[in-house]
């Protein structure tokens, strides 16, 4: 059976109604995390009871049964004991058959100090004094349903809670650090609304009597969906009305929606093996948006999905070192590596495309079929396709296999010709590659659901087709010459579009006058940017299109534009005209900055707050004079306690004063970090410290990253912030990671934080020599769970270098003549 870091003292087996037989040998296979028990004679077939007496360690690795350090309100250091078993760490807490398909029921009892809270998956059925020690109690929990080991959980510590009952009678509690019960109310409200939403959506009731959501101080992931006892990072659960910003509320709502979806999809029905992890995560990453859209329609969350998940997945999936959604997983160490943007974000994107292709009603029918048929069992990807096929009568498996079993996605090239009153479109699909036009021997093909709209009604598909061959000609009837035509309505299909120059020209005015819906404006700009990055079109073309966004009101569209300009700015930090791109950023963002101003107006909503923070931060970082002065003034008032900054303005103000600050600015920020009572505020500061630009201060920030002041899971974002902050920061962060590799690797090995650390540190480099240096370093310092990440990073560095070589002069020329004196006539 599986067993890791556990010492077995005795073991015995009693066949039903017979004598117990003692095991005579324990053979540990540490490499494979297994132990074999041997008995003096052959055991007879049939049921029986295996008893094992063992000792394990409450470790500091943030996996298995581990201890989490926290500080009490009076400043004492204490420890809680908590679990994190996914994917393969239940075996660190107790010997077991630790695989998702080997399901069992669990009867759990915990012996704990009597002044501590003890929680597990089920409700408490008995609590009695422990005979050997009056300071301890024994807490017994109800038997669980049939479930996988990775979902078992127990927590022992000091907590307060708030509770509510959902409409359907489930007891919901949110556990918070002592004295912070107030901060659990927002998540409680979301959870209480979400449970009935899923019950109704799946038409299957929540199967347990209670659900607890609990904030854990040291936590590697964002959250974990243990059945009935969901664990979270503090920042993914706690909201303080005064000190939490709008983006944190949105993040909490999404994470709660994600983890509660797993109670059905993942916990009730579990994947057969880790190869199907994507199904679990991709599905939950899609439906969390459906749920937040239901709870908070004002968030315009589906547009944000495109920027947060869809485009991120396309960026990664265009690399030669991507991987298919479905990856065959052999050894458990390979599991950690697939917790990435392909499993989550591409998984969610293709499910969104599928949902759109099937239609909501049939999709729900299919989901109900699937969940009822496989409840308390295990299922594979094919099983879901079969249920959805039954419900919809469409060729789901055939379509979806092209998206999950092969890596990458298509670029659809489209050109149009007017024939009398009709528009004839010619479509060609080829694999989209980040390195330029696809030249491979084989021709991968996708079955692509394509929707087409015209300026007649930009919100409604004039035609929907399934493109199942390399080339296709379609006729749009009654389409006048002056009407524009756009593919991929709502940016739902997982493909990029390249229009003929004439078609593209006719779409630009629709960006300017906003007649194209926000998500389509975003998709168009993002496609162009990625085509420029791949060298298929010139970057200057995209910069010209970006100038068309002057009237843009939508937060998410700005957010995506801002991301792309950030990538370009990082690229051009390797040139001597970096200041020119900063000027371009100031020009693009200052009109919207002036319209928004610094202070919320009456009646403003969630998205206005997000947009203001984004724009001011962008202008401040780019050195926009008025923004910088105002940020400094407000920062001073904030520090002196005259006028506390609203939570939504803190990040932009902090980043602005740091970017243009000195050692006293950094000291002030570190002081604010120390005083912050809320983890969200500490994280907010940690993420921006890297903006500081003097070399000796950069070193100070890097040293701080590994200090006791920063929780282990947050060190990564401090180092990442330095690498992303400036050219000097990038070099310093990479050197720091190499110099401290042993400590960092010991801390994060075998988890996905090591991959994140590597990606954040080296992704911004742009010369061939650096790619070789990164490759060589990891050849001599292997990190098995991050192997693919290293390959992707090296590929990205080479792509950046090629991009720079190809386009730097053109970009320089374009930016220079924009700044130049107006031409005289």
mmCIF file of N, CA, C and O in Angstrom, residues 695-708 710 714-723 728-745 747-748 757-758 761-762 765 770 773 777-778 781:
data_model
loop_
_atom_site.group_PDB
_atom_site.id
_atom_site.type_symbol
_atom_site.label_atom_id
_atom_site.label_comp_id
_atom_site.label_asym_id
_atom_site.label_seq_id
_atom_site.Cartn_x
_atom_site.Cartn_y
_atom_site.Cartn_z
ATOM 1 N N UNK A 695 19.632 49.215 -7.579
ATOM 2 C CA UNK A 695 20.175 47.854 -7.389
ATOM 3 C C UNK A 695 20.279 47.427 -5.917
ATOM 4 O O UNK A 695 19.901 46.305 -5.578
ATOM 5 N N UNK A 696 20.753 48.326 -5.034
ATOM 6 C CA UNK A 696 20.937 47.869 -3.645
ATOM 7 C C UNK A 696 19.583 47.667 -2.947
ATOM 8 O O UNK A 696 19.434 46.823 -2.075
ATOM 9 N N UNK A 697 18.554 48.404 -3.391
ATOM 10 C CA UNK A 697 17.225 48.225 -2.802
ATOM 11 C C UNK A 697 16.562 46.956 -3.344
ATOM 12 O O UNK A 697 15.829 46.268 -2.639
ATOM 13 N N UNK A 698 16.876 46.648 -4.604
ATOM 14 C CA UNK A 698 16.361 45.393 -5.183
ATOM 15 C C UNK A 698 16.883 44.218 -4.356
ATOM 16 O O UNK A 698 16.146 43.291 -4.025
ATOM 17 N N UNK A 699 18.157 44.277 -3.991
ATOM 18 C CA UNK A 699 18.739 43.211 -3.161
ATOM 19 C C UNK A 699 18.015 43.100 -1.829
ATOM 20 O O UNK A 699 17.745 42.019 -1.326
ATOM 21 N N UNK A 700 17.681 44.262 -1.269
ATOM 22 C CA UNK A 700 17.000 44.284 0.029
ATOM 23 C C UNK A 700 15.643 43.574 -0.073
ATOM 24 O O UNK A 700 15.246 42.814 0.814
ATOM 25 N N UNK A 701 14.935 43.825 -1.177
ATOM 26 C CA UNK A 701 13.626 43.194 -1.374
ATOM 27 C C UNK A 701 13.782 41.676 -1.522
ATOM 28 O O UNK A 701 13.018 40.898 -0.960
ATOM 29 N N UNK A 702 14.817 41.250 -2.261
ATOM 30 C CA UNK A 702 15.022 39.817 -2.458
ATOM 31 C C UNK A 702 15.347 39.124 -1.133
ATOM 32 O O UNK A 702 14.846 38.030 -0.848
ATOM 33 N N UNK A 703 16.167 39.758 -0.316
ATOM 34 C CA UNK A 703 16.487 39.183 0.999
ATOM 35 C C UNK A 703 15.215 39.075 1.839
ATOM 36 O O UNK A 703 14.967 38.075 2.513
ATOM 37 N N UNK A 704 14.399 40.134 1.766
ATOM 38 C CA UNK A 704 13.132 40.171 2.501
ATOM 39 C C UNK A 704 12.235 38.991 2.079
ATOM 40 O O UNK A 704 11.544 38.399 2.907
ATOM 41 N N UNK A 705 12.280 38.629 0.790
ATOM 42 C CA UNK A 705 11.416 37.559 0.272
ATOM 43 C C UNK A 705 11.613 36.249 1.019
ATOM 44 O O UNK A 705 10.671 35.483 1.222
ATOM 45 N N UNK A 706 12.860 35.975 1.439
ATOM 46 C CA UNK A 706 13.128 34.708 2.127
ATOM 47 C C UNK A 706 13.090 34.852 3.645
ATOM 48 O O UNK A 706 13.385 33.908 4.360
ATOM 49 N N UNK A 707 12.727 36.049 4.136
ATOM 50 C CA UNK A 707 12.750 36.264 5.587
ATOM 51 C C UNK A 707 11.508 35.681 6.255
ATOM 52 O O UNK A 707 10.544 35.300 5.592
ATOM 53 N N UNK A 708 11.529 35.651 7.577
ATOM 54 C CA UNK A 708 10.404 35.152 8.364
ATOM 55 C C UNK A 708 9.141 35.992 8.157
ATOM 56 O O UNK A 708 8.033 35.553 8.427
ATOM 57 N N UNK A 710 7.734 36.890 5.505
ATOM 58 C CA UNK A 710 6.920 36.507 4.357
ATOM 59 C C UNK A 710 6.538 35.036 4.464
ATOM 60 O O UNK A 710 7.399 34.186 4.673
ATOM 61 N N UNK A 714 4.191 32.842 -0.229
ATOM 62 C CA UNK A 714 4.177 34.175 -0.841
ATOM 63 C C UNK A 714 5.551 34.660 -1.300
ATOM 64 O O UNK A 714 5.656 35.657 -2.014
ATOM 65 N N UNK A 715 6.608 33.942 -0.882
ATOM 66 C CA UNK A 715 7.966 34.304 -1.314
ATOM 67 C C UNK A 715 8.026 34.396 -2.842
ATOM 68 O O UNK A 715 8.642 35.291 -3.409
ATOM 69 N N UNK A 716 7.338 33.436 -3.483
ATOM 70 C CA UNK A 716 7.362 33.346 -4.938
ATOM 71 C C UNK A 716 6.876 34.643 -5.591
ATOM 72 O O UNK A 716 7.461 35.128 -6.553
ATOM 73 N N UNK A 717 5.812 35.249 -5.034
ATOM 74 C CA UNK A 717 5.307 36.459 -5.693
ATOM 75 C C UNK A 717 6.198 37.670 -5.422
ATOM 76 O O UNK A 717 6.225 38.599 -6.229
ATOM 77 N N UNK A 718 6.951 37.669 -4.325
ATOM 78 C CA UNK A 718 7.896 38.777 -4.093
ATOM 79 C C UNK A 718 9.033 38.701 -5.131
ATOM 80 O O UNK A 718 9.371 39.690 -5.788
ATOM 81 N N UNK A 719 9.600 37.505 -5.292
ATOM 82 C CA UNK A 719 10.698 37.338 -6.249
ATOM 83 C C UNK A 719 10.188 37.622 -7.677
ATOM 84 O O UNK A 719 10.834 38.306 -8.461
ATOM 85 N N UNK A 720 8.972 37.126 -7.968
ATOM 86 C CA UNK A 720 8.370 37.368 -9.278
ATOM 87 C C UNK A 720 8.149 38.845 -9.536
ATOM 88 O O UNK A 720 8.361 39.331 -10.651
ATOM 89 N N UNK A 721 7.774 39.581 -8.502
ATOM 90 C CA UNK A 721 7.563 41.023 -8.638
ATOM 91 C C UNK A 721 8.852 41.751 -8.970
ATOM 92 O O UNK A 721 8.862 42.704 -9.763
ATOM 93 N N UNK A 722 9.958 41.295 -8.384
ATOM 94 C CA UNK A 722 11.265 41.903 -8.679
ATOM 95 C C UNK A 722 11.630 41.622 -10.144
ATOM 96 O O UNK A 722 12.047 42.518 -10.884
ATOM 97 N N UNK A 723 11.435 40.371 -10.571
ATOM 98 C CA UNK A 723 11.788 40.000 -11.947
ATOM 99 C C UNK A 723 10.958 40.779 -12.958
ATOM 100 O O UNK A 723 11.437 41.150 -14.025
ATOM 101 N N UNK A 728 16.928 45.611 -14.394
ATOM 102 C CA UNK A 728 17.872 45.282 -13.314
ATOM 103 C C UNK A 728 17.271 44.200 -12.422
ATOM 104 O O UNK A 728 17.944 43.271 -11.995
ATOM 105 N N UNK A 729 15.961 44.359 -12.141
ATOM 106 C CA UNK A 729 15.289 43.404 -11.265
ATOM 107 C C UNK A 729 15.318 41.999 -11.834
ATOM 108 O O UNK A 729 15.524 41.019 -11.121
ATOM 109 N N UNK A 730 15.123 41.920 -13.151
ATOM 110 C CA UNK A 730 15.098 40.601 -13.788
ATOM 111 C C UNK A 730 16.424 39.885 -13.608
ATOM 112 O O UNK A 730 16.485 38.722 -13.231
ATOM 113 N N UNK A 731 17.515 40.605 -13.854
ATOM 114 C CA UNK A 731 18.851 39.996 -13.692
ATOM 115 C C UNK A 731 19.090 39.588 -12.246
ATOM 116 O O UNK A 731 19.580 38.506 -11.960
ATOM 117 N N UNK A 732 18.724 40.510 -11.333
ATOM 118 C CA UNK A 732 18.979 40.261 -9.907
ATOM 119 C C UNK A 732 18.160 39.070 -9.398
ATOM 120 O O UNK A 732 18.654 38.236 -8.631
ATOM 121 N N UNK A 733 16.906 38.977 -9.844
ATOM 122 C CA UNK A 733 16.039 37.900 -9.359
ATOM 123 C C UNK A 733 16.561 36.541 -9.836
ATOM 124 O O UNK A 733 16.585 35.569 -9.082
ATOM 125 N N UNK A 734 17.003 36.495 -11.077
ATOM 126 C CA UNK A 734 17.521 35.233 -11.624
ATOM 127 C C UNK A 734 18.783 34.819 -10.880
ATOM 128 O O UNK A 734 18.960 33.652 -10.521
ATOM 129 N N UNK A 735 19.648 35.803 -10.589
ATOM 130 C CA UNK A 735 20.870 35.486 -9.836
ATOM 131 C C UNK A 735 20.497 35.006 -8.425
ATOM 132 O O UNK A 735 21.045 34.031 -7.903
ATOM 133 N N UNK A 736 19.508 35.671 -7.828
ATOM 134 C CA UNK A 736 19.078 35.325 -6.463
ATOM 135 C C UNK A 736 18.521 33.897 -6.419
ATOM 136 O O UNK A 736 18.819 33.126 -5.504
ATOM 137 N N UNK A 737 17.728 33.540 -7.419
ATOM 138 C CA UNK A 737 17.167 32.184 -7.459
ATOM 139 C C UNK A 737 18.286 31.154 -7.597
ATOM 140 O O UNK A 737 18.293 30.125 -6.919
ATOM 141 N N UNK A 738 19.282 31.464 -8.452
ATOM 142 C CA UNK A 738 20.394 30.517 -8.590
ATOM 143 C C UNK A 738 21.181 30.406 -7.285
ATOM 144 O O UNK A 738 21.518 29.310 -6.839
ATOM 145 N N UNK A 739 21.466 31.556 -6.660
ATOM 146 C CA UNK A 739 22.266 31.540 -5.428
ATOM 147 C C UNK A 739 21.556 30.846 -4.272
ATOM 148 O O UNK A 739 22.192 30.309 -3.383
ATOM 149 N N UNK A 740 20.217 30.907 -4.273
ATOM 150 C CA UNK A 740 19.459 30.325 -3.150
ATOM 151 C C UNK A 740 18.675 29.097 -3.574
ATOM 152 O O UNK A 740 17.687 28.733 -2.948
ATOM 153 N N UNK A 741 19.142 28.470 -4.674
ATOM 154 C CA UNK A 741 18.355 27.393 -5.259
ATOM 155 C C UNK A 741 18.046 26.277 -4.271
ATOM 156 O O UNK A 741 16.926 25.785 -4.189
ATOM 157 N N UNK A 742 19.092 25.905 -3.480
ATOM 158 C CA UNK A 742 18.891 24.763 -2.601
ATOM 159 C C UNK A 742 17.738 25.000 -1.631
ATOM 160 O O UNK A 742 16.846 24.169 -1.474
ATOM 161 N N UNK A 743 17.758 26.179 -1.017
ATOM 162 C CA UNK A 743 16.706 26.499 -0.040
ATOM 163 C C UNK A 743 15.326 26.571 -0.721
ATOM 164 O O UNK A 743 14.340 26.027 -0.221
ATOM 165 N N UNK A 744 15.279 27.219 -1.887
ATOM 166 C CA UNK A 744 13.993 27.368 -2.584
ATOM 167 C C UNK A 744 13.477 26.007 -3.045
ATOM 168 O O UNK A 744 12.298 25.693 -2.917
ATOM 169 N N UNK A 745 14.399 25.186 -3.559
ATOM 170 C CA UNK A 745 13.970 23.896 -4.074
ATOM 171 C C UNK A 745 13.465 22.995 -2.938
ATOM 172 O O UNK A 745 12.435 22.343 -3.055
ATOM 173 N N UNK A 747 12.130 23.925 -0.308
ATOM 174 C CA UNK A 747 10.868 24.461 0.184
ATOM 175 C C UNK A 747 9.693 24.063 -0.706
ATOM 176 O O UNK A 747 8.615 23.766 -0.224
ATOM 177 N N UNK A 748 9.898 24.090 -2.018
ATOM 178 C CA UNK A 748 8.757 23.952 -2.928
ATOM 179 C C UNK A 748 8.763 22.707 -3.813
ATOM 180 O O UNK A 748 7.886 22.547 -4.639
ATOM 181 N N UNK A 757 7.661 29.779 -9.696
ATOM 182 C CA UNK A 757 8.866 30.556 -9.384
ATOM 183 C C UNK A 757 9.757 30.682 -10.623
ATOM 184 O O UNK A 757 10.221 31.774 -10.970
ATOM 185 N N UNK A 758 9.981 29.559 -11.298
ATOM 186 C CA UNK A 758 10.868 29.561 -12.466
ATOM 187 C C UNK A 758 10.285 30.442 -13.568
ATOM 188 O O UNK A 758 10.957 31.298 -14.140
ATOM 189 N N UNK A 761 10.474 34.153 -12.874
ATOM 190 C CA UNK A 761 11.828 34.704 -12.837
ATOM 191 C C UNK A 761 12.443 34.874 -14.221
ATOM 192 O O UNK A 761 13.123 35.852 -14.474
ATOM 193 N N UNK A 762 12.215 33.924 -15.127
ATOM 194 C CA UNK A 762 13.004 33.977 -16.369
ATOM 195 C C UNK A 762 12.227 34.310 -17.638
ATOM 196 O O UNK A 762 12.819 34.545 -18.678
ATOM 197 N N UNK A 765 13.234 37.388 -20.203
ATOM 198 C CA UNK A 765 14.505 37.563 -20.910
ATOM 199 C C UNK A 765 14.296 37.497 -22.416
ATOM 200 O O UNK A 765 13.323 36.916 -22.888
ATOM 201 N N UNK A 770 20.740 33.881 -22.848
ATOM 202 C CA UNK A 770 20.025 33.625 -21.592
ATOM 203 C C UNK A 770 19.279 32.290 -21.641
ATOM 204 O O UNK A 770 19.205 31.579 -20.650
ATOM 205 N N UNK A 773 21.670 29.723 -20.882
ATOM 206 C CA UNK A 773 22.064 29.769 -19.464
ATOM 207 C C UNK A 773 20.998 29.118 -18.570
ATOM 208 O O UNK A 773 21.310 28.346 -17.660
ATOM 209 N N UNK A 777 21.500 25.712 -16.389
ATOM 210 C CA UNK A 777 21.331 25.710 -14.936
ATOM 211 C C UNK A 777 20.430 24.549 -14.489
ATOM 212 O O UNK A 777 20.739 23.833 -13.538
ATOM 213 N N UNK A 778 19.329 24.357 -15.213
ATOM 214 C CA UNK A 778 18.400 23.305 -14.776
ATOM 215 C C UNK A 778 18.855 21.911 -15.201
ATOM 216 O O UNK A 778 18.363 20.926 -14.682
ATOM 217 N N UNK A 781 20.806 21.386 -12.128
ATOM 218 C CA UNK A 781 19.967 21.440 -10.909
ATOM 219 C C UNK A 781 18.560 20.974 -11.280
ATOM 220 O O UNK A 781 17.651 21.791 -11.373
#
